mmCIF file of C-alpha atoms in Angstrom:
data_model
loop_
_atom_site.group_PDB
_atom_site.id
_atom_site.type_symbol
_atom_site.label_atom_id
_atom_site.label_comp_id
_atom_site.label_asym_id
_atom_site.label_seq_id
_atom_site.Cartn_x
_atom_site.Cartn_y
_atom_site.Cartn_z
ATOM 1 C CA MET A 1 0.000 0.000 0.000
ATOM 2 C CA ASN A 2 1.498 3.360 -0.984
ATOM 3 C CA ASN A 3 1.774 6.316 1.384
ATOM 4 C CA GLN A 4 -1.122 8.265 -0.138
ATOM 5 C CA VAL A 5 -3.583 5.371 0.236
ATOM 6 C CA ALA A 6 -2.329 4.704 3.760
ATOM 7 C CA GLN A 7 -2.768 8.362 4.701
ATOM 8 C CA ARG A 8 -6.299 8.470 3.340
ATOM 9 C CA GLN A 9 -7.255 5.631 5.634
ATOM 10 C CA GLN A 10 -6.288 7.724 8.660
ATOM 11 C CA PHE A 11 -9.652 9.478 8.454
ATOM 12 C CA THR A 12 -13.110 7.991 8.888
ATOM 13 C CA VAL A 13 -16.400 9.590 7.925
ATOM 14 C CA LYS A 14 -17.389 9.706 11.583
ATOM 15 C CA GLN A 15 -14.225 11.661 12.444
ATOM 16 C CA PHE A 16 -14.939 14.194 9.711
ATOM 17 C CA VAL A 17 -18.586 14.528 10.747
ATOM 18 C CA ASN A 18 -17.724 15.062 14.427
ATOM 19 C CA MET A 19 -15.458 18.035 13.729
ATOM 20 C CA ASP A 20 -16.937 21.455 14.466
ATOM 21 C CA ALA A 21 -15.992 22.796 11.029
ATOM 22 C CA THR A 22 -17.915 19.996 9.307
ATOM 23 C CA GLN A 23 -20.908 20.370 11.603
ATOM 24 C CA LYS A 24 -21.029 24.088 10.828
ATOM 25 C CA ARG A 25 -21.065 23.459 7.073
ATOM 26 C CA PHE A 26 -24.047 21.122 7.376
ATOM 27 C CA LYS A 27 -25.861 23.495 9.762
ATOM 28 C CA ASP A 28 -25.371 26.362 7.326
ATOM 29 C CA VAL A 29 -27.212 24.342 4.688
ATOM 30 C CA LEU A 30 -29.720 22.281 6.702
ATOM 31 C CA GLY A 31 -30.229 24.218 9.909
ATOM 32 C CA LYS A 32 -31.781 22.148 12.698
ATOM 33 C CA ARG A 33 -31.965 19.081 10.454
ATOM 34 C CA ALA A 34 -28.173 18.826 10.198
ATOM 35 C CA ALA A 35 -27.780 16.441 13.148
ATOM 36 C CA GLN A 36 -30.311 13.974 11.730
ATOM 37 C CA PHE A 37 -28.703 14.190 8.289
ATOM 38 C CA THR A 38 -25.142 13.527 9.522
ATOM 39 C CA SER A 39 -26.397 10.680 11.694
ATOM 40 C CA SER A 40 -27.966 9.103 8.594
ATOM 41 C CA LEU A 41 -24.684 9.538 6.740
ATOM 42 C CA VAL A 42 -22.665 7.743 9.432
ATOM 43 C CA SER A 43 -25.249 4.934 9.549
ATOM 44 C CA LEU A 44 -25.098 4.597 5.763
ATOM 45 C CA VAL A 45 -21.311 4.219 5.796
ATOM 46 C CA ASN A 46 -21.385 1.791 8.740
ATOM 47 C CA SER A 47 -23.745 -0.469 6.784
ATOM 48 C CA ASN A 48 -21.811 -0.276 3.505
ATOM 49 C CA GLN A 49 -18.358 -1.885 3.410
ATOM 50 C CA ASP A 50 -17.630 -0.435 -0.033
ATOM 51 C CA LEU A 51 -18.060 3.117 1.267
ATOM 52 C CA GLN A 52 -15.761 2.330 4.180
ATOM 53 C CA LYS A 53 -12.939 1.623 1.733
ATOM 54 C CA VAL A 54 -13.016 4.920 -0.194
ATOM 55 C CA ASP A 55 -11.758 8.381 0.762
ATOM 56 C CA ALA A 56 -13.774 9.594 3.722
ATOM 57 C CA ALA A 57 -13.488 13.177 2.449
ATOM 58 C CA SER A 58 -15.146 12.216 -0.840
ATOM 59 C CA VAL A 59 -18.026 10.589 1.065
ATOM 60 C CA VAL A 60 -18.549 13.743 3.147
ATOM 61 C CA ASN A 61 -18.330 15.963 0.066
ATOM 62 C CA SER A 62 -20.898 13.783 -1.734
ATOM 63 C CA ALA A 63 -23.141 14.188 1.295
ATOM 64 C CA PHE A 64 -22.713 17.974 1.014
ATOM 65 C CA VAL A 65 -24.135 17.734 -2.518
ATOM 66 C CA ALA A 66 -27.172 15.893 -1.145
ATOM 67 C CA ALA A 67 -27.517 18.420 1.675
ATOM 68 C CA SER A 68 -27.404 21.404 -0.684
ATOM 69 C CA LEU A 69 -30.182 19.810 -2.744
ATOM 70 C CA ASP A 70 -32.046 18.889 0.461
ATOM 71 C CA LEU A 71 -32.195 15.198 -0.471
ATOM 72 C CA PRO A 72 -31.771 12.356 2.076
ATOM 73 C CA VAL A 73 -28.740 10.058 1.677
ATOM 74 C CA ASN A 74 -30.528 6.916 2.875
ATOM 75 C CA SER A 75 -30.212 4.724 -0.227
ATOM 76 C CA SER A 76 -33.355 2.733 0.620
ATOM 77 C CA LEU A 77 -35.416 5.892 0.042
ATOM 78 C CA GLY A 78 -34.139 6.269 -3.527
ATOM 79 C CA TYR A 79 -33.607 10.043 -3.552
ATOM 80 C CA MET A 80 -29.812 10.106 -3.502
ATOM 81 C CA TYR A 81 -27.053 7.510 -3.661
ATOM 82 C CA ILE A 82 -23.419 7.866 -2.626
ATOM 83 C CA VAL A 83 -21.638 5.548 -5.034
ATOM 84 C CA PRO A 84 -18.094 4.154 -4.572
ATOM 85 C CA TYR A 85 -16.095 4.460 -7.772
ATOM 86 C CA GLY A 86 -12.513 3.293 -7.418
ATOM 87 C CA SER A 87 -11.131 4.975 -4.309
ATOM 88 C CA ILE A 88 -13.556 7.925 -4.506
ATOM 89 C CA ALA A 89 -17.244 8.248 -3.618
ATOM 90 C CA GLN A 90 -19.463 10.298 -5.912
ATOM 91 C CA PRO A 91 -23.063 11.521 -5.623
ATOM 92 C CA GLN A 92 -25.790 10.103 -7.815
ATOM 93 C CA ILE A 93 -29.385 11.326 -7.860
ATOM 94 C CA GLY A 94 -32.208 8.780 -7.851
ATOM 95 C CA TYR A 95 -35.386 9.185 -9.896
ATOM 96 C CA LYS A 96 -37.293 10.217 -6.780
ATOM 97 C CA GLY A 97 -34.746 12.971 -6.277
ATOM 98 C CA TYR A 98 -35.391 14.362 -9.757
ATOM 99 C CA LEU A 99 -39.143 14.187 -9.173
ATOM 100 C CA GLN A 100 -38.726 16.005 -5.868
ATOM 101 C CA LEU A 101 -36.698 18.817 -7.454
ATOM 102 C CA ALA A 102 -39.222 19.172 -10.281
ATOM 103 C CA GLN A 103 -42.132 19.401 -7.858
ATOM 104 C CA ARG A 104 -40.364 22.108 -5.837
ATOM 105 C CA SER A 105 -40.136 24.318 -8.922
ATOM 106 C CA GLY A 106 -43.903 24.785 -8.900
ATOM 107 C CA GLN A 107 -44.033 24.687 -12.704
ATOM 108 C CA TYR A 108 -45.392 21.162 -13.234
ATOM 109 C CA LYS A 109 -49.083 20.291 -13.426
ATOM 110 C CA ILE A 110 -48.428 16.576 -14.027
ATOM 111 C CA ILE A 111 -45.228 14.548 -13.833
ATOM 112 C CA THR A 112 -44.907 10.773 -13.822
ATOM 113 C CA VAL A 113 -42.486 7.953 -14.604
ATOM 114 C CA SER A 114 -43.149 4.221 -14.574
ATOM 115 C CA GLU A 115 -42.093 0.768 -15.723
ATOM 116 C CA ILE A 116 -44.175 -0.744 -18.527
ATOM 117 C CA TYR A 117 -44.443 -4.521 -18.916
ATOM 118 C CA GLN A 118 -44.926 -6.394 -22.173
ATOM 119 C CA ASP A 119 -48.597 -7.229 -21.605
ATOM 120 C CA GLU A 120 -49.341 -3.603 -20.728
ATOM 121 C CA LEU A 121 -47.921 -1.861 -23.802
ATOM 122 C CA ILE A 122 -50.468 -1.327 -26.586
ATOM 123 C CA SER A 123 -48.666 1.146 -28.855
ATOM 124 C CA TRP A 124 -46.055 3.901 -28.924
ATOM 125 C CA ASP A 125 -45.517 6.407 -31.727
ATOM 126 C CA PRO A 126 -42.417 8.551 -31.032
ATOM 127 C CA LEU A 127 -43.273 10.988 -33.843
ATOM 128 C CA THR A 128 -46.628 12.023 -32.413
ATOM 129 C CA GLU A 129 -45.748 10.927 -28.873
ATOM 130 C CA SER A 130 -48.910 8.862 -28.856
ATOM 131 C CA PHE A 131 -48.596 6.295 -26.081
ATOM 132 C CA GLU A 132 -51.209 3.709 -25.219
ATOM 133 C CA TYR A 133 -50.992 1.211 -22.397
ATOM 134 C CA GLU A 134 -53.191 -0.725 -20.002
ATOM 135 C CA LEU A 135 -51.758 -1.378 -16.566
ATOM 136 C CA HIS A 136 -51.999 -4.870 -15.091
ATOM 137 C CA ARG A 137 -50.597 -4.684 -11.569
ATOM 138 C CA ASP A 138 -52.843 -7.334 -10.041
ATOM 139 C CA LYS A 139 -49.970 -9.837 -9.996
ATOM 140 C CA PRO A 140 -46.420 -9.687 -8.567
ATOM 141 C CA ARG A 141 -43.931 -8.155 -11.024
ATOM 142 C CA ASP A 142 -40.785 -8.335 -8.878
ATOM 143 C CA LYS A 143 -39.074 -11.021 -10.968
ATOM 144 C CA GLU A 144 -40.328 -9.791 -14.337
ATOM 145 C CA THR A 145 -38.206 -7.572 -16.588
ATOM 146 C CA PRO A 146 -40.095 -4.494 -17.833
ATOM 147 C CA ALA A 147 -40.455 -4.042 -21.594
ATOM 148 C CA GLY A 148 -39.582 -0.385 -21.163
ATOM 149 C CA TYR A 149 -39.899 2.790 -19.113
ATOM 150 C CA TYR A 150 -42.293 5.701 -19.587
ATOM 151 C CA GLY A 151 -42.002 9.364 -18.563
ATOM 152 C CA HIS A 152 -44.466 12.222 -18.996
ATOM 153 C CA PHE A 153 -44.990 15.767 -17.777
ATOM 154 C CA GLU A 154 -47.321 18.686 -18.383
ATOM 155 C CA LEU A 155 -46.418 22.221 -17.328
ATOM 156 C CA LEU A 156 -48.831 24.787 -15.938
ATOM 157 C CA ASN A 157 -48.433 26.736 -19.188
ATOM 158 C CA GLY A 158 -49.780 23.749 -21.164
ATOM 159 C CA PHE A 159 -46.528 22.389 -22.621
ATOM 160 C CA ARG A 160 -46.333 18.599 -22.391
ATOM 161 C CA LYS A 161 -43.771 15.930 -23.262
ATOM 162 C CA THR A 162 -43.769 12.118 -23.302
ATOM 163 C CA VAL A 163 -40.826 9.726 -23.697
ATOM 164 C CA TYR A 164 -40.548 5.953 -23.790
ATOM 165 C CA TRP A 165 -37.334 3.940 -23.561
ATOM 166 C CA THR A 166 -37.230 0.221 -24.254
ATOM 167 C CA HIS A 167 -35.322 -1.973 -21.830
ATOM 168 C CA GLN A 168 -32.659 -2.475 -24.496
ATOM 169 C CA GLN A 169 -32.240 1.280 -24.957
ATOM 170 C CA ILE A 170 -31.757 1.677 -21.210
ATOM 171 C CA ASP A 171 -29.153 -1.068 -21.060
ATOM 172 C CA ASP A 172 -27.305 0.301 -24.091
ATOM 173 C CA HIS A 173 -27.204 3.688 -22.349
ATOM 174 C CA ARG A 174 -25.831 2.088 -19.179
ATOM 175 C CA LYS A 175 -23.094 0.292 -21.095
ATOM 176 C CA GLN A 176 -22.105 3.437 -22.965
ATOM 177 C CA PHE A 177 -22.193 6.081 -20.226
ATOM 178 C CA SER A 178 -22.358 4.652 -16.708
ATOM 179 C CA GLN A 179 -18.938 4.095 -15.126
ATOM 180 C CA ALA A 180 -20.505 3.151 -11.802
ATOM 181 C CA GLY A 181 -23.054 0.854 -13.503
ATOM 182 C CA GLY A 182 -20.556 -1.197 -15.489
ATOM 183 C CA LYS A 183 -19.606 0.792 -18.583
ATOM 184 C CA GLY A 184 -18.954 -1.524 -21.531
ATOM 185 C CA LYS A 185 -20.049 -4.610 -19.582
ATOM 186 C CA ASP A 186 -23.012 -6.877 -20.232
ATOM 187 C CA ASN A 187 -23.784 -7.358 -16.550
ATOM 188 C CA PRO A 188 -24.615 -4.267 -14.469
ATOM 189 C CA LYS A 189 -22.695 -3.588 -11.283
ATOM 190 C CA GLY A 190 -22.920 -1.356 -8.228
ATOM 191 C CA VAL A 191 -26.139 0.559 -7.759
ATOM 192 C CA TRP A 192 -27.398 -0.650 -11.156
ATOM 193 C CA ALA A 193 -27.082 -4.267 -10.028
ATOM 194 C CA LYS A 194 -28.980 -3.573 -6.803
ATOM 195 C CA HIS A 195 -31.593 -1.126 -8.118
ATOM 196 C CA TYR A 196 -31.799 -1.625 -11.876
ATOM 197 C CA ASP A 197 -35.390 -0.457 -12.370
ATOM 198 C CA SER A 198 -34.871 2.598 -10.157
ATOM 199 C CA MET A 199 -31.774 3.591 -12.115
ATOM 200 C CA ALA A 200 -33.632 3.004 -15.388
ATOM 201 C CA LEU A 201 -36.438 5.294 -14.218
ATOM 202 C CA LYS A 202 -33.795 7.870 -13.216
ATOM 203 C CA THR A 203 -32.314 7.706 -16.729
ATOM 204 C CA VAL A 204 -35.733 8.391 -18.248
ATOM 205 C CA ILE A 205 -36.768 11.195 -15.898
ATOM 206 C CA LYS A 206 -33.347 12.877 -16.098
ATOM 207 C CA ASP A 207 -33.498 12.807 -19.907
ATOM 208 C CA LEU A 208 -37.076 14.104 -19.849
ATOM 209 C CA LEU A 209 -36.469 16.965 -17.417
ATOM 210 C CA THR A 210 -33.045 18.127 -18.587
ATOM 211 C CA LYS A 211 -33.947 18.133 -22.299
ATOM 212 C CA TRP A 212 -37.514 19.437 -22.242
ATOM 213 C CA GLY A 213 -38.336 20.661 -18.741
ATOM 214 C CA PRO A 214 -37.607 24.102 -17.250
ATOM 215 C CA MET A 215 -33.903 24.051 -16.300
ATOM 216 C CA THR A 216 -34.023 25.320 -12.743
ATOM 217 C CA VAL A 217 -30.819 25.827 -10.765
ATOM 218 C CA ASP A 218 -31.530 22.739 -8.635
ATOM 219 C CA THR A 219 -32.254 20.538 -11.658
ATOM 220 C CA GLN A 220 -29.067 21.704 -13.331
ATOM 221 C CA ALA A 221 -27.034 21.046 -10.183
ATOM 222 C CA ALA A 222 -28.550 17.571 -9.827
ATOM 223 C CA SER A 223 -27.878 16.553 -13.419
ATOM 224 C CA LEU A 224 -24.272 17.757 -13.276
ATOM 225 C CA ALA A 225 -23.653 16.058 -9.925
ATOM 226 C CA GLU A 226 -24.015 12.630 -11.516
ATOM 227 C CA ALA A 227 -20.894 10.503 -11.348
ATOM 228 C CA GLY A 228 -20.199 10.853 -15.037
ATOM 229 C CA ASP A 229 -20.529 14.640 -14.923
ATOM 230 C CA TYR A 230 -18.697 15.188 -11.637
ATOM 231 C CA GLU A 231 -16.016 17.482 -13.023
ATOM 232 C CA GLN A 232 -18.590 19.524 -14.923
ATOM 233 C CA VAL A 233 -20.226 20.632 -11.671
ATOM 234 C CA VAL A 234 -17.126 22.592 -10.736
ATOM 235 C CA LYS A 235 -16.987 24.328 -14.115
ATOM 236 C CA GLU A 236 -20.646 25.090 -14.725
ATOM 237 C CA ASP A 237 -22.789 24.841 -11.594
ATOM 238 C CA PRO A 238 -23.542 28.345 -10.285
ATOM 239 C CA ARG A 239 -24.155 27.015 -6.766
ATOM 240 C CA ASP A 240 -20.784 25.224 -6.548
ATOM 241 C CA VAL A 241 -22.304 22.207 -4.789
ATOM 242 C CA THR A 242 -19.333 19.861 -5.120
ATOM 243 C CA PRO A 243 -15.705 20.052 -4.043
ATOM 244 C CA GLU A 244 -13.139 21.378 -6.461
ATOM 245 C CA GLN A 245 -11.197 18.480 -7.948
ATOM 246 C CA THR A 246 -7.850 18.231 -9.661
ATOM 247 C CA GLU A 247 -6.067 15.399 -11.392
ATOM 248 C CA ASP A 248 -4.718 13.957 -8.138
ATOM 249 C CA ASN A 249 -7.629 14.996 -5.924
ATOM 250 C CA ALA A 250 -5.652 17.819 -4.347
ATOM 251 C CA GLN A 251 -8.544 18.740 -2.072
ATOM 252 C CA VAL A 252 -8.378 15.417 -0.257
ATOM 253 C CA GLN A 253 -4.579 15.569 -0.155
ATOM 254 C CA SER A 254 -4.793 19.036 1.422
ATOM 255 C CA LEU A 255 -6.853 17.584 4.238
ATOM 256 C CA ILE A 256 -4.315 14.823 4.731
ATOM 257 C CA ASN A 257 -1.434 17.293 4.804
ATOM 258 C CA SER A 258 -3.171 19.486 7.377
ATOM 259 C CA TYR A 259 -3.773 16.488 9.576
ATOM 260 C CA ASN A 260 -0.151 15.297 9.303
ATOM 261 C CA GLU A 261 1.198 18.737 10.199
ATOM 262 C CA ALA A 262 -0.912 18.828 13.345
ATOM 263 C CA GLN A 263 0.235 15.319 14.245
ATOM 264 C CA GLN A 264 3.889 16.288 13.816
ATOM 265 C CA GLU A 265 3.513 19.278 16.130
ATOM 266 C CA GLN A 266 1.964 17.104 18.832
ATOM 267 C CA GLN A 267 4.599 14.408 18.569
ATOM 268 C CA THR A 268 7.419 16.975 18.596
ATOM 269 C CA THR A 269 6.172 18.341 21.912
ATOM 270 C CA LYS A 270 5.882 14.884 23.465
ATOM 271 C CA LYS A 271 9.055 13.390 22.046
ATOM 272 C CA ALA A 272 11.673 16.085 21.462
ATOM 273 C CA THR A 273 14.237 13.498 20.456
ATOM 274 C CA LYS A 274 12.387 12.622 17.269
ATOM 275 C CA SER A 275 12.799 14.552 14.057
ATOM 276 C CA THR A 276 10.012 16.978 13.204
ATOM 277 C CA LYS A 277 10.227 15.798 9.625
ATOM 278 C CA THR A 278 9.226 12.227 10.479
ATOM 279 C CA LYS A 279 5.829 11.325 9.076
ATOM 280 C CA LYS A 280 3.226 10.345 11.628
ATOM 281 C CA THR A 281 0.341 7.997 10.988
ATOM 282 C CA THR A 282 -2.786 7.467 13.014
ATOM 283 C CA SER A 283 -3.484 4.051 14.446
ATOM 284 C CA LYS A 284 -6.961 2.640 14.053
ATOM 285 C CA GLY A 285 -9.380 4.179 16.505
ATOM 286 C CA GLU A 286 -7.056 7.021 17.591
ATOM 287 C CA LYS A 287 -8.907 10.235 18.392
ATOM 288 C CA VAL A 288 -8.358 13.191 16.068
ATOM 289 C CA ASP A 289 -7.468 16.480 17.812
ATOM 290 C CA ASP A 290 -10.236 18.754 16.585
ATOM 291 C CA ASN A 291 -8.727 21.860 18.175
ATOM 292 C CA ASN A 292 -5.660 21.754 15.930
ATOM 293 C CA VAL A 293 -7.259 20.394 12.782
ATOM 294 C CA GLN A 294 -10.862 21.476 12.400
ATOM 295 C CA GLY A 295 -10.026 25.086 11.529
ATOM 296 C CA GLU A 296 -8.181 23.918 8.426
ATOM 297 C CA LEU A 297 -10.266 20.902 7.381
ATOM 298 C CA LEU A 298 -12.860 21.288 4.650
ATOM 299 C CA ASN A 299 -11.840 24.913 4.252
ATOM 300 C CA ASP A 300 -11.460 24.773 0.464
ATOM 301 C CA GLY A 301 -13.565 23.213 -2.239
ATOM 302 C CA THR A 302 -16.672 22.444 -0.191
ATOM 303 C CA ILE A 303 -20.196 23.651 -0.824
ATOM 304 C CA THR A 304 -20.892 27.343 -0.721
ATOM 305 C CA PRO A 305 -24.081 27.409 1.376
ATOM 306 C CA LYS A 306 -27.169 28.823 -0.259
ATOM 307 C CA SER A 307 -27.687 32.338 0.988
ATOM 308 C CA LYS A 308 -30.688 32.767 3.159
#
């Protein structure tokens, strides 16, 4: 294991969350709900071994994206997912998250998205957007693969749009664009393997809203915060809801460096015989000194809270 990977493992999500600087960032965005949100984040990581293996800073920063959009991080709710990708966690909006953001805009009269099974589809004409179906939900569908996925909205001003993606179109899209879902692979992985239909519905509703719906600031931020568009958020999102990233993830490395400097100062005081240049590492379970570190941690590249 190289030094950088070893240093990253010095931090845990719980240590980050317990620091006053981190708590303040969440309170600035969520107010009184910050404590419940951070508790949910720690519980999520404790129940997910894959998230425990990635950079803790990237998990916290992904949670900041969810907080700025006011979406819960509990994956079972389907609003927001924090997805491990390599050694970094990245935020990914669920279809319920997109629906929630659309509803908040106050511009939609009707908005819906649904799976369509083979015996339910009557006809679909993409030229006229004429879609006919007859739902049959009187039997369990859990083990049945949908024929496709349907999305529709109507705005208060009368504009309406309907889209329909076949199951094959969805899977082709996953293979072509989704790094976290198994890009180029026949079998889905990660969140796509666990929640295929939910991710398919997200693909449809994201396409529907971002191409034809009113592009609100929140909708734009959500679409750009997807794993595949992570770097674009920094360049284009006016709310700056994700951490600034460089080729070597300098933001995370800055946190590591700040922590190591504080550790060196402490060890120099306790053991004057040791060189101040010696690198110090944190043993598992060792308490982080918030007083020396928290003023520097998460100081750059985090979310700029929405002004009240």
